[in-house]
Amino acid sequence: MAPSGPGSSARRRCRRVLYWIPVVFISLLLGWSYYAYAIQLCIVSMENTGEQVVCLMAYHLLFAMFVWSYWKTIFTLPMNPSKEFHLSYSEKELLEREPRGEAHQEVLRRAAKDLPIYTRTMSGAIRYCDRCQLIKPDRCHHCSVCDKCILKMDHHCPWVNNCVGFSNYKFFLLFLAYSLLYCLFIAATDLQYFIKFWTNGLPDTQAKFHIMFLFFAAAMFSVSLSSLFGYHCWLVSKNKSTLEAFRSPVFRHGTDKNGFSLGFSKNMRQVFGDEKKYWLLPIFSSLGDGCSFPTCLVNQDPEQPSTPAGLNSTAKNPENHQFPAKPLRESQSHLLTDSQSWTESSTNAGKCKTGMSNPALTMENET
């Protein structure tokens, strides 16, 4: 650990303030858009009362869902690994005495023998965080900004000044969805007045400039948000995080880019939950505890052509795919044992085995 003093403490406080600048920018932009649309466009510029009522009702619904999901994404604390993943005092002493190498790994292997971890480093070693002094659960990564290990970390987003991970990934997706709908709705209903601006069909008031800039901002953000939202929809369909899309997870049998994919329907349920009435609401409904995840051990990518060469790596040594059988908590295991008829891709129909149950997780405490 780096030594802490008055200077480093002041720098940390300054960084924390600077990290909020993107959030303040989005908040100010959102506040201006409310004034420009609700007041200047709907109340001042629209002459048809029916059009005013319909636009204001639809606008406020989208505005409320946008703000609610954005708030939840910002202020939902990331989940950290539970105490069972932290090394004991004696294990920490052993690690300090042992040099880096096989002896060091042997200490970690003994500490991890009863933990539901199946992923490894690129060299096949146990994933260990020196900073947090814990064995990383599957899909857990250390965030350099938060300086903590985050369960199922996707990325650290400066626009929400928070880590996007297991506890708030659903909220982040809904934030992208509602912000995109918000911008598309504004651009669509503002278009006719934007055209009138260029054809001198609007009265010469300050409203005309709000209408012009509102359309430009909505159209510009719609383009960027549509690509980002589409990318994350693809990640959900494949049961990947942003980090896993750039670097495939490594299992004991080797790298498997679809190692956590259970098929489209079950991948969706893992993020949004079983109860569809909560899917469109920023209410936590994701399955599991964030420490262990079902894995599909025989899992080809349906986007890749099925060739004998592509099958060799998994077909030659099927015994290498056998993970120790450990029970998984009920909220996740029923993904694999559900008796309902699921229509899944034939490429995701391999045997699935899972990790063991974990106790309740500790939430990150802000200081």
C-alpha positions as a Python dict, from the first residue, in 0.01 Angstrom:
ca = {
    (1, 'M'): (0, 0, 0),
    (2, 'A'): (119, 352, -80),
    (3, 'P'): (182, 573, 224),
    (4, 'S'): (-100, 811, 300),
    (5, 'G'): (-50, 1165, 421),
    (6, 'P'): (-207, 1510, 404),
    (7, 'G'): (-89, 1558, 45),
    (8, 'S'): (-223, 1230, -87),
    (9, 'S'): (-550, 1278, 103),
    (10, 'A'): (-597, 1621, -59),
    (11, 'R'): (-526, 1476, -404),
    (12, 'R'): (-784, 1202, -348),
    (13, 'R'): (-1046, 1461, -251),
    (14, 'C'): (-967, 1667, -560),
    (15, 'R'): (-998, 1361, -782),
    (16, 'R'): (-1333, 1274, -625),
    (17, 'V'): (-1461, 1622, -707),
    (18, 'L'): (-1331, 1605, -1064),
    (19, 'Y'): (-1495, 1264, -1116),
    (20, 'W'): (-1836, 1426, -1067),
    (21, 'I'): (-1790, 1673, -1355),
    (22, 'P'): (-1939, 1441, -1625),
    (23, 'V'): (-2240, 1369, -1400),
    (24, 'V'): (-2294, 1740, -1337),
    (25, 'F'): (-2269, 1804, -1713),
    (26, 'I'): (-2535, 1540, -1791),
    (27, 'S'): (-2757, 1675, -1512),
    (28, 'L'): (-2733, 2032, -1641),
    (29, 'L'): (-2798, 1916, -1997),
    (30, 'L'): (-3100, 1721, -1879),
    (31, 'G'): (-3232, 2021, -1688),
    (32, 'W'): (-3193, 2247, -1991),
    (33, 'S'): (-3363, 1991, -2218),
    (34, 'Y'): (-3661, 1984, -1980),
    (35, 'Y'): (-3693, 2362, -1997),
    (36, 'A'): (-3644, 2373, -2374),
    (37, 'Y'): (-3892, 2095, -2451),
    (38, 'A'): (-4164, 2131, -2185),
    (39, 'I'): (-4169, 2509, -2167),
    (40, 'Q'): (-4032, 2656, -2489),
    (41, 'L'): (-4155, 2390, -2732),
    (42, 'C'): (-4473, 2243, -2583),
    (43, 'I'): (-4619, 2539, -2395),
    (44, 'V'): (-4485, 2835, -2596),
    (45, 'S'): (-4459, 2703, -2953),
    (46, 'M'): (-4729, 2435, -2987),
    (47, 'E'): (-5069, 2579, -3075),
    (48, 'N'): (-5273, 2256, -3073),
    (49, 'T'): (-5389, 2175, -2718),
    (50, 'G'): (-5426, 1804, -2789),
    (51, 'E'): (-5072, 1786, -2923),
    (52, 'Q'): (-4949, 1968, -2614),
    (53, 'V'): (-5116, 1724, -2374),
    (54, 'V'): (-5000, 1410, -2556),
    (55, 'C'): (-4642, 1531, -2595),
    (56, 'L'): (-4615, 1647, -2233),
    (57, 'M'): (-4754, 1321, -2094),
    (58, 'A'): (-4525, 1102, -2305),
    (59, 'Y'): (-4229, 1329, -2237),
    (60, 'H'): (-4271, 1324, -1860),
    (61, 'L'): (-4301, 945, -1858),
    (62, 'L'): (-3973, 906, -2047),
    (63, 'F'): (-3811, 1180, -1841),
    (64, 'A'): (-3906, 1008, -1514),
    (65, 'M'): (-3778, 667, -1626),
    (66, 'F'): (-3456, 825, -1757),
    (67, 'V'): (-3387, 1007, -1429),
    (68, 'W'): (-3483, 705, -1216),
    (69, 'S'): (-3253, 462, -1400),
    (70, 'Y'): (-2971, 718, -1413),
    (71, 'W'): (-3000, 780, -1039),
    (72, 'K'): (-2994, 407, -962),
    (73, 'T'): (-2688, 353, -1182),
    (74, 'I'): (-2499, 632, -1006),
    (75, 'F'): (-2587, 560, -644),
    (76, 'T'): (-2609, 180, -635),
    (77, 'L'): (-2293, 70, -457),
    (78, 'P'): (-2086, -192, -640),
    (79, 'M'): (-2075, -533, -476),
    (80, 'N'): (-1745, -662, -344),
    (81, 'P'): (-1638, -1023, -281),
    (82, 'S'): (-1762, -1174, 45),
    (83, 'K'): (-1532, -1256, 336),
    (84, 'E'): (-1478, -1618, 230),
    (85, 'F'): (-1267, -1491, -62),
    (86, 'H'): (-1038, -1291, 165),
    (87, 'L'): (-727, -1463, 292),
    (88, 'S'): (-692, -1538, 661),
    (89, 'Y'): (-413, -1378, 863),
    (90, 'S'): (-207, -1698, 857),
    (91, 'E'): (-250, -1732, 480),
    (92, 'K'): (-137, -1373, 430),
    (93, 'E'): (175, -1443, 638),
    (94, 'L'): (249, -1752, 428),
    (95, 'L'): (218, -1551, 107),
    (96, 'E'): (454, -1284, 237),
    (97, 'R'): (715, -1545, 326),
    (98, 'E'): (689, -1742, 3),
    (99, 'P'): (857, -1606, -311),
    (100, 'R'): (658, -1559, -627),
    (101, 'G'): (627, -1890, -804),
    (102, 'E'): (500, -2241, -744),
    (103, 'A'): (514, -2215, -364),
    (104, 'H'): (316, -1893, -379),
    (105, 'Q'): (55, -2061, -602),
    (106, 'E'): (36, -2363, -373),
    (107, 'V'): (-73, -2138, -85),
    (108, 'L'): (-342, -1985, -306),
    (109, 'R'): (-457, -2328, -431),
    (110, 'R'): (-505, -2448, -75),
    (111, 'A'): (-698, -2132, 14),
    (112, 'A'): (-918, -2165, -297),
    (113, 'K'): (-987, -2539, -285),
    (114, 'D'): (-1341, -2495, -144),
    (115, 'L'): (-1429, -2179, -337),
    (116, 'P'): (-1648, -2181, -652),
    (117, 'I'): (-1381, -2043, -884),
    (118, 'Y'): (-1321, -2189, -1229),
    (119, 'T'): (-1146, -1907, -1413),
    (120, 'R'): (-769, -1862, -1411),
    (121, 'T'): (-507, -1618, -1529),
    (122, 'M'): (-360, -1651, -1878),
    (123, 'S'): (-80, -1863, -1729),
    (124, 'G'): (-328, -2091, -1550),
    (125, 'A'): (-267, -1947, -1203),
    (126, 'I'): (-523, -1862, -934),
    (127, 'R'): (-658, -1510, -984),
    (128, 'Y'): (-537, -1314, -681),
    (129, 'C'): (-561, -942, -607),
    (130, 'D'): (-252, -810, -427),
    (131, 'R'): (-423, -479, -361),
    (132, 'C'): (-732, -621, -188),
    (133, 'Q'): (-554, -938, -69),
    (134, 'L'): (-829, -1171, -184),
    (135, 'I'): (-887, -1451, -432),
    (136, 'K'): (-1095, -1309, -713),
    (137, 'P'): (-1431, -1476, -779),
    (138, 'D'): (-1517, -1558, -1140),
    (139, 'R'): (-1580, -1244, -1349),
    (140, 'C'): (-1451, -1021, -1068),
    (141, 'H'): (-1190, -754, -1149),
    (142, 'H'): (-1006, -482, -961),
    (143, 'C'): (-1111, -127, -1051),
    (144, 'S'): (-817, 112, -1042),
    (145, 'V'): (-1050, 412, -998),
    (146, 'C'): (-1256, 270, -712),
    (147, 'D'): (-948, 82, -582),
    (148, 'K'): (-1166, -220, -504),
    (149, 'C'): (-1251, -557, -655),
    (150, 'I'): (-1594, -540, -821),
    (151, 'L'): (-1816, -845, -877),
    (152, 'K'): (-1887, -913, -1246),
    (153, 'M'): (-1722, -586, -1337),
    (154, 'D'): (-1819, -452, -1678),
    (155, 'H'): (-1636, -119, -1681),
    (156, 'H'): (-1593, 201, -1483),
    (157, 'C'): (-1820, 462, -1641),
    (158, 'P'): (-1721, 829, -1598),
    (159, 'W'): (-2072, 942, -1702),
    (160, 'V'): (-2216, 785, -1387),
    (161, 'N'): (-1899, 813, -1173),
    (162, 'N'): (-1943, 452, -1070),
    (163, 'C'): (-1836, 102, -1154),
    (164, 'V'): (-2086, -87, -1366),
    (165, 'G'): (-2102, -442, -1236),
    (166, 'F'): (-2328, -711, -1096),
    (167, 'S'): (-2527, -481, -866),
    (168, 'N'): (-2615, -210, -1121),
    (169, 'Y'): (-2565, -355, -1471),
    (170, 'K'): (-2942, -387, -1523),
    (171, 'F'): (-2984, -22, -1419),
    (172, 'F'): (-2710, 81, -1663),
    (173, 'L'): (-2884, -100, -1949),
    (174, 'L'): (-3216, 67, -1865),
    (175, 'F'): (-3039, 402, -1841),
    (176, 'L'): (-2907, 355, -2196),
    (177, 'A'): (-3249, 240, -2320),
    (178, 'Y'): (-3450, 524, -2166),
    (179, 'S'): (-3196, 790, -2257),
    (180, 'L'): (-3208, 666, -2618),
    (181, 'L'): (-3590, 671, -2620),
    (182, 'Y'): (-3583, 1014, -2459),
    (183, 'C'): (-3358, 1156, -2732),
    (184, 'L'): (-3548, 985, -3016),
    (185, 'F'): (-3881, 1114, -2885),
    (186, 'I'): (-3750, 1471, -2860),
    (187, 'A'): (-3596, 1457, -3207),
    (188, 'A'): (-3914, 1314, -3364),
    (189, 'T'): (-4157, 1563, -3206),
    (190, 'D'): (-3922, 1858, -3251),
    (191, 'L'): (-3851, 1787, -3619),
    (192, 'Q'): (-4145, 1979, -3769),
    (193, 'Y'): (-4062, 2288, -3561),
    (194, 'F'): (-3694, 2254, -3650),
    (195, 'I'): (-3797, 2266, -4018),
    (196, 'K'): (-4014, 2570, -3952),
    (197, 'F'): (-3710, 2740, -3799),
    (198, 'W'): (-3524, 2719, -4131),
    (199, 'T'): (-3828, 2820, -4335),
    (200, 'N'): (-3902, 3120, -4112),
    (201, 'G'): (-4225, 2962, -3994),
    (202, 'L'): (-4161, 3031, -3626),
    (203, 'P'): (-4214, 3362, -3449),
    (204, 'D'): (-3896, 3555, -3379),
    (205, 'T'): (-3860, 3468, -3008),
    (206, 'Q'): (-3599, 3295, -2792),
    (207, 'A'): (-3797, 2970, -2826),
    (208, 'K'): (-3675, 2923, -3183),
    (209, 'F'): (-3312, 2893, -3068),
    (210, 'H'): (-3402, 2644, -2795),
    (211, 'I'): (-3590, 2439, -3056),
    (212, 'M'): (-3292, 2439, -3292),
    (213, 'F'): (-3030, 2339, -3034),
    (214, 'L'): (-3267, 2085, -2877),
    (215, 'F'): (-3301, 1900, -3206),
    (216, 'F'): (-2926, 1903, -3271),
    (217, 'A'): (-2848, 1771, -2921),
    (218, 'A'): (-3118, 1502, -2935),
    (219, 'A'): (-3012, 1381, -3279),
    (220, 'M'): (-2643, 1375, -3187),
    (221, 'F'): (-2696, 1180, -2864),
    (222, 'S'): (-2937, 942, -3039),
    (223, 'V'): (-2660, 830, -3275),
    (224, 'S'): (-2404, 767, -3002),
    (225, 'L'): (-2652, 605, -2762),
    (226, 'S'): (-2794, 371, -3026),
    (227, 'S'): (-2451, 223, -3097),
    (228, 'L'): (-2366, 189, -2726),
    (229, 'F'): (-2704, 37, -2639),
    (230, 'G'): (-2683, -204, -2932),
    (231, 'Y'): (-2338, -316, -2821),
    (232, 'H'): (-2454, -389, -2467),
    (233, 'C'): (-2760, -575, -2596),
    (234, 'W'): (-2520, -799, -2787),
    (235, 'L'): (-2313, -848, -2469),
    (236, 'V'): (-2625, -952, -2275),
    (237, 'S'): (-2727, -1197, -2548),
    (238, 'K'): (-2382, -1360, -2523),
    (239, 'N'): (-2359, -1329, -2141),
    (240, 'K'): (-2037, -1130, -2164),
    (241, 'S'): (-1906, -821, -1991),
    (242, 'T'): (-1715, -549, -2174),
    (243, 'L'): (-1391, -679, -2020),
    (244, 'E'): (-1470, -1036, -2130),
    (245, 'A'): (-1545, -918, -2483),
    (246, 'F'): (-1192, -777, -2508),
    (247, 'R'): (-1025, -1064, -2321),
    (248, 'S'): (-1202, -1399, -2312),
    (249, 'P'): (-1218, -1572, -1972),
    (250, 'V'): (-965, -1849, -1914),
    (251, 'F'): (-1093, -2172, -1759),
    (252, 'R'): (-898, -2474, -1644),
    (253, 'H'): (-932, -2629, -1988),
    (254, 'G'): (-828, -2309, -2163),
    (255, 'T'): (-979, -1993, -2307),
    (256, 'D'): (-1353, -2003, -2383),
    (257, 'K'): (-1516, -1685, -2508),
    (258, 'N'): (-1865, -1836, -2459),
    (259, 'G'): (-1788, -2006, -2128),
    (260, 'F'): (-2070, -1830, -1939),
    (261, 'S'): (-2328, -1829, -2218),
    (262, 'L'): (-2637, -2043, -2150),
    (263, 'G'): (-2838, -1941, -2457),
    (264, 'F'): (-3020, -1617, -2532),
    (265, 'S'): (-3324, -1668, -2305),
    (266, 'K'): (-3128, -1774, -1998),
    (267, 'N'): (-2865, -1505, -2057),
    (268, 'M'): (-3143, -1245, -2051),
    (269, 'R'): (-3288, -1393, -1732),
    (270, 'Q'): (-2950, -1380, -1560),
    (271, 'V'): (-2946, -1000, -1599),
    (272, 'F'): (-3317, -911, -1580),
    (273, 'G'): (-3449, -1191, -1358),
    (274, 'D'): (-3743, -1429, -1379),
    (275, 'E'): (-4028, -1184, -1322),
    (276, 'K'): (-4095, -993, -1642),
    (277, 'K'): (-4297, -726, -1462),
    (278, 'Y'): (-3967, -591, -1325),
    (279, 'W'): (-3771, -601, -1650),
    (280, 'L'): (-3846, -242, -1754),
    (281, 'L'): (-3814, -98, -1403),
    (282, 'P'): (-3482, 1, -1239),
    (283, 'I'): (-3543, -244, -954),
    (284, 'F'): (-3279, -507, -880),
    (285, 'S'): (-3396, -846, -1012),
    (286, 'S'): (-3078, -1010, -1146),
    (287, 'L'): (-3024, -1375, -1061),
    (288, 'G'): (-2746, -1504, -840),
    (289, 'D'): (-2506, -1359, -587),
    (290, 'G'): (-2235, -1223, -817),
    (291, 'C'): (-1970, -1464, -690),
    (292, 'S'): (-2057, -1780, -884),
    (293, 'F'): (-2210, -1823, -1227),
    (294, 'P'): (-2341, -2119, -1427),
    (295, 'T'): (-2101, -2225, -1701),
    (296, 'C'): (-2159, -2406, -2026),
    (297, 'L'): (-1856, -2621, -2088),
    (298, 'V'): (-1937, -2730, -2444),
    (299, 'N'): (-2027, -2406, -2610),
    (300, 'Q'): (-1943, -2310, -2965),
    (301, 'D'): (-2010, -1965, -3098),
    (302, 'P'): (-2307, -1993, -3341),
    (303, 'E'): (-2161, -1703, -3538),
    (304, 'Q'): (-1854, -1910, -3622),
    (305, 'P'): (-1867, -2183, -3892),
    (306, 'S'): (-1873, -2537, -3756),
    (307, 'T'): (-1548, -2693, -3874),
    (308, 'P'): (-1358, -2998, -3758),
    (309, 'A'): (-1061, -2776, -3675),
    (310, 'G'): (-1276, -2567, -3444),
    (311, 'L'): (-1394, -2876, -3262),
    (312, 'N'): (-1054, -3033, -3205),
    (313, 'S'): (-965, -2822, -2904),
    (314, 'T'): (-1265, -2948, -2708),
    (315, 'A'): (-1323, -3291, -2855),
    (316, 'K'): (-977, -3442, -2817),
    (317, 'N'): (-964, -3429, -2436),
    (318, 'P'): (-1318, -3422, -2301),
    (319, 'E'): (-1193, -3515, -1955),
    (320, 'N'): (-1026, -3173, -1932),
    (321, 'H'): (-1372, -3014, -1923),
    (322, 'Q'): (-1483, -3182, -1604),
    (323, 'F'): (-1518, -2927, -1327),
    (324, 'P'): (-1568, -3044, -967),
    (325, 'A'): (-1942, -3073, -909),
    (326, 'K'): (-2050, -2817, -650),
    (327, 'P'): (-2404, -2703, -569),
    (328, 'L'): (-2521, -2356, -671),
    (329, 'R'): (-2766, -2139, -488),
    (330, 'E'): (-3127, -2195, -592),
    (331, 'S'): (-3168, -1860, -769),
    (332, 'Q'): (-2902, -1961, -1023),
    (333, 'S'): (-2924, -2338, -1038),
    (334, 'H'): (-3279, -2334, -1168),
    (335, 'L'): (-3144, -2170, -1482),
    (336, 'L'): (-2997, -2508, -1562),
    (337, 'T'): (-3273, -2733, -1421),
    (338, 'D'): (-3587, -2541, -1519),
    (339, 'S'): (-3847, -2783, -1653),
    (340, 'Q'): (-4003, -2524, -1880),
    (341, 'S'): (-3943, -2575, -2251),
    (342, 'W'): (-3669, -2336, -2353),
    (343, 'T'): (-3593, -2282, -2718),
    (344, 'E'): (-3217, -2252, -2716),
    (345, 'S'): (-2955, -2250, -2985),
    (346, 'S'): (-2827, -2598, -3058),
    (347, 'T'): (-2474, -2477, -3012),
    (348, 'N'): (-2546, -2393, -2648),
    (349, 'A'): (-2693, -2734, -2561),
    (350, 'G'): (-2383, -2879, -2392),
    (351, 'K'): (-2357, -2999, -2033),
    (352, 'C'): (-2363, -2720, -1776),
    (353, 'K'): (-2215, -2732, -1430),
    (354, 'T'): (-2202, -2463, -1169),
    (355, 'G'): (-2033, -2325, -861),
    (356, 'M'): (-2128, -2358, -498),
    (357, 'S'): (-2349, -2139, -284),
    (358, 'N'): (-2213, -1820, -133),
    (359, 'P'): (-2334, -1624, 170),
    (360, 'A'): (-2466, -1272, 143),
    (361, 'L'): (-2226, -1023, -4),
    (362, 'T'): (-2090, -715, 163),
    (363, 'M'): (-2167, -387, -4),
    (364, 'E'): (-1902, -128, -73),
    (365, 'N'): (-1886, 137, 201),
    (366, 'E'): (-1812, 486, 82),
    (367, 'T'): (-1565, 683, 281),
}
